[in-house]
CSV table of C-alpha atoms in Angstrom, one decimal:
chain,number,residue,atom,x,y,z
A,12,UNK,CA,-2.9,4.6,-4.6
A,13,UNK,CA,-4.8,7.7,-5.6
A,14,UNK,CA,-4.4,11.1,-3.8
A,15,UNK,CA,-7.2,13.7,-3.6
A,16,UNK,CA,-5.4,17.1,-3.5
A,17,UNK,CA,-6.8,20.5,-2.6
A,18,UNK,CA,-6.6,22.9,-5.5
A,19,UNK,CA,-6.0,25.9,-3.2
A,20,UNK,CA,-3.6,24.5,-0.6
A,21,UNK,CA,-2.1,21.7,-2.7
A,22,UNK,CA,-2.3,19.4,0.4
A,23,UNK,CA,-3.5,15.8,0.2
A,24,UNK,CA,-7.0,15.5,1.6
A,25,UNK,CA,-7.3,11.8,1.2
A,26,UNK,CA,-5.5,8.7,-0.1
A,27,UNK,CA,-7.5,5.9,-1.7
A,28,UNK,CA,-6.9,2.5,-3.1
A,29,UNK,CA,-8.8,0.0,-5.1
A,30,UNK,CA,-8.4,-3.6,-4.1
A,31,UNK,CA,-8.3,-5.7,-7.2
A,32,UNK,CA,-7.1,-8.9,-5.6
A,33,UNK,CA,-9.2,-11.7,-4.1
A,34,UNK,CA,-10.4,-11.4,-0.5
A,35,UNK,CA,-8.0,-14.2,0.6
A,36,UNK,CA,-5.0,-12.0,-0.5
A,37,UNK,CA,-6.0,-9.2,1.8
A,38,UNK,CA,-6.9,-11.5,4.7
A,39,UNK,CA,-3.4,-13.1,4.5
A,40,UNK,CA,-1.8,-9.6,4.1
A,41,UNK,CA,-3.6,-8.4,7.3
A,42,UNK,CA,-2.6,-11.5,9.2
A,43,UNK,CA,-6.1,-13.0,9.3
A,44,UNK,CA,-8.2,-9.9,10.0
A,45,UNK,CA,-11.2,-10.8,7.8
A,46,UNK,CA,-13.2,-7.7,8.7
A,47,UNK,CA,-10.5,-5.3,7.7
A,48,UNK,CA,-9.8,-7.4,4.6
A,49,UNK,CA,-13.4,-6.9,3.4
A,50,UNK,CA,-12.9,-3.1,3.6
A,51,UNK,CA,-9.8,-3.3,1.3
A,52,UNK,CA,-11.6,-5.2,-1.5
A,53,UNK,CA,-12.8,-2.6,-4.0
A,54,UNK,CA,-12.5,1.2,-3.2
A,55,UNK,CA,-11.1,2.0,0.3
A,56,UNK,CA,-9.1,4.5,2.3
A,57,UNK,CA,-5.4,3.7,2.0
A,58,UNK,CA,-4.3,2.3,5.4
A,59,UNK,CA,-0.9,4.0,5.4
A,60,UNK,CA,-2.1,7.0,3.4
A,61,UNK,CA,-2.7,10.6,4.4
A,62,UNK,CA,-6.3,11.2,5.5
A,63,UNK,CA,-8.2,14.3,6.6
A,64,UNK,CA,-11.7,15.1,7.9
A,65,UNK,CA,-12.8,15.1,4.3
A,66,UNK,CA,-11.5,11.6,3.5
A,67,UNK,CA,-14.8,9.7,3.9
A,68,UNK,CA,-16.7,12.2,1.7
A,69,UNK,CA,-14.0,12.1,-0.9
A,70,UNK,CA,-14.1,8.3,-0.8
A,71,UNK,CA,-17.8,8.4,-1.7
A,72,UNK,CA,-17.0,10.7,-4.6
A,73,UNK,CA,-14.2,8.3,-5.7
A,74,UNK,CA,-16.7,5.4,-5.6
A,75,UNK,CA,-19.1,7.4,-7.8
A,76,UNK,CA,-16.3,8.0,-10.3
A,77,UNK,CA,-15.3,4.4,-10.6
A,78,UNK,CA,-18.9,3.3,-11.3
A,79,UNK,CA,-17.9,4.1,-14.9
A,80,UNK,CA,-16.9,0.6,-16.2
A,81,UNK,CA,-14.4,2.1,-18.7
A,82,UNK,CA,-12.6,4.1,-16.0
A,83,UNK,CA,-12.5,1.1,-13.6
A,84,UNK,CA,-11.1,-1.2,-16.4
A,85,UNK,CA,-8.5,1.5,-17.2
A,86,UNK,CA,-7.4,1.6,-13.5
A,87,UNK,CA,-7.3,-2.2,-13.4
A,88,UNK,CA,-5.2,-2.4,-16.6
A,89,UNK,CA,-2.7,0.1,-15.1
A,90,UNK,CA,-2.5,-2.0,-11.9
A,91,UNK,CA,-1.7,-5.2,-13.9
A,92,UNK,CA,0.9,-3.3,-16.1
A,93,UNK,CA,2.6,-2.1,-12.9
A,94,UNK,CA,2.8,-5.7,-11.5
A,95,UNK,CA,4.1,-7.0,-14.9
A,96,UNK,CA,6.8,-4.3,-15.0
A,97,UNK,CA,8.0,-5.2,-11.5
A,98,UNK,CA,8.4,-8.8,-12.7
A,99,UNK,CA,10.4,-7.6,-15.7
A,100,UNK,CA,12.7,-5.5,-13.6
A,101,UNK,CA,13.4,-8.4,-11.4
A,102,UNK,CA,14.4,-10.5,-14.4
A,103,UNK,CA,16.7,-7.8,-15.9
A,104,UNK,CA,20.4,-7.5,-14.9
A,105,UNK,CA,20.3,-4.5,-12.6
A,106,UNK,CA,24.0,-4.3,-12.2
A,107,UNK,CA,25.0,-3.2,-15.7
A,108,UNK,CA,25.6,0.5,-14.6
A,109,UNK,CA,28.3,-0.1,-12.0
A,110,UNK,CA,31.2,-2.4,-11.3
A,111,UNK,CA,32.2,-1.7,-7.8
A,112,UNK,CA,31.6,-4.3,-5.1
A,113,UNK,CA,29.4,-1.9,-3.1
A,114,UNK,CA,27.3,-1.1,-6.2
A,115,UNK,CA,26.9,-4.8,-7.0
A,116,UNK,CA,25.9,-5.6,-3.4
A,117,UNK,CA,23.3,-2.8,-3.5
A,118,UNK,CA,21.9,-4.1,-6.8
A,119,UNK,CA,21.8,-7.6,-5.4
A,120,UNK,CA,19.7,-6.5,-2.5
A,121,UNK,CA,17.4,-4.5,-4.7
A,122,UNK,CA,17.0,-7.4,-7.1
A,123,UNK,CA,16.2,-9.7,-4.1
A,124,UNK,CA,13.5,-7.3,-2.8
A,125,UNK,CA,11.9,-6.8,-6.3
A,126,UNK,CA,12.1,-10.6,-6.9
A,127,UNK,CA,10.4,-11.4,-3.7
A,128,UNK,CA,7.6,-8.9,-4.5
A,129,UNK,CA,7.1,-10.0,-8.1
A,130,UNK,CA,7.2,-13.7,-7.4
A,131,UNK,CA,4.7,-13.7,-4.5
A,132,UNK,CA,3.1,-10.4,-3.7
A,133,UNK,CA,0.8,-12.2,-1.3
A,134,UNK,CA,3.5,-12.3,1.4
A,135,UNK,CA,3.9,-8.5,1.6
A,136,UNK,CA,3.6,-7.5,5.3
A,137,UNK,CA,2.1,-4.3,6.6
A,138,UNK,CA,4.9,-2.2,8.1
A,139,UNK,CA,3.5,1.2,9.0
A,140,UNK,CA,6.2,3.8,9.3
A,141,UNK,CA,4.8,5.7,12.3
A,142,UNK,CA,5.8,6.6,15.8
A,143,UNK,CA,3.8,5.7,18.9
A,144,UNK,CA,2.3,9.2,19.1
A,145,UNK,CA,1.3,9.4,15.4
A,146,UNK,CA,-2.3,9.0,14.3
A,147,UNK,CA,-3.1,5.3,13.9
A,148,UNK,CA,-3.0,4.0,10.3
A,149,UNK,CA,-6.4,2.4,10.6
A,150,UNK,CA,-8.1,5.8,10.5
A,151,UNK,CA,-9.7,5.7,13.9
A,152,UNK,CA,-8.3,9.1,14.9
A,153,UNK,CA,-6.6,7.6,18.0
A,154,UNK,CA,-2.9,7.6,18.6
A,155,UNK,CA,-1.2,4.5,17.3
A,156,UNK,CA,-0.1,3.5,20.8
A,157,UNK,CA,-3.7,3.6,22.0
A,158,UNK,CA,-5.1,1.8,19.0
A,159,UNK,CA,-3.4,-0.8,16.8
A,160,UNK,CA,0.1,-0.8,18.4
A,161,UNK,CA,-0.7,-3.7,20.8
A,162,UNK,CA,-2.2,-5.7,17.9
A,163,UNK,CA,0.9,-5.1,15.7
A,164,UNK,CA,3.4,-5.9,18.5
A,165,UNK,CA,3.8,-9.5,17.4
A,166,UNK,CA,4.1,-8.7,13.7
A,167,UNK,CA,7.8,-7.6,13.5
A,168,UNK,CA,6.7,-4.0,14.3
A,169,UNK,CA,9.4,-1.6,13.1
A,170,UNK,CA,8.7,0.6,16.2
A,171,UNK,CA,10.1,-2.1,18.5
A,172,UNK,CA,13.5,-2.1,16.9
């Protein structure tokens, strides 16, 4: 995830991502939405990221920036190093720092979560953390309840809990 930040206000004007995975990964991640999956392959607006009226323009500038093969390969290398480190963390004993039962339970839960992510990152569901009246994560500009809420209802939506 890459944030474009205003120099003057220090506010995030856009959040971008670069989809390195195969198209099938994004299709599965989006529960079969092939059209949206195509938008996530390569440079795209981050679905759960902060966006502004400048996001689309800034995305085009980001695309121009990553036309440089060296820069794109550097980003890709960092992506793969991050995934590798997650796998390493999963394999380390995370409970060396504490001996209480509560601490060990906490470490076990964290280890399980990291392990699940590192073993099969293809099963990561989208869980937007937004309320019904927040702007929709798809970037349409509509309220979530008037846009993707009905589509997300059957997907273990955190808003229904």
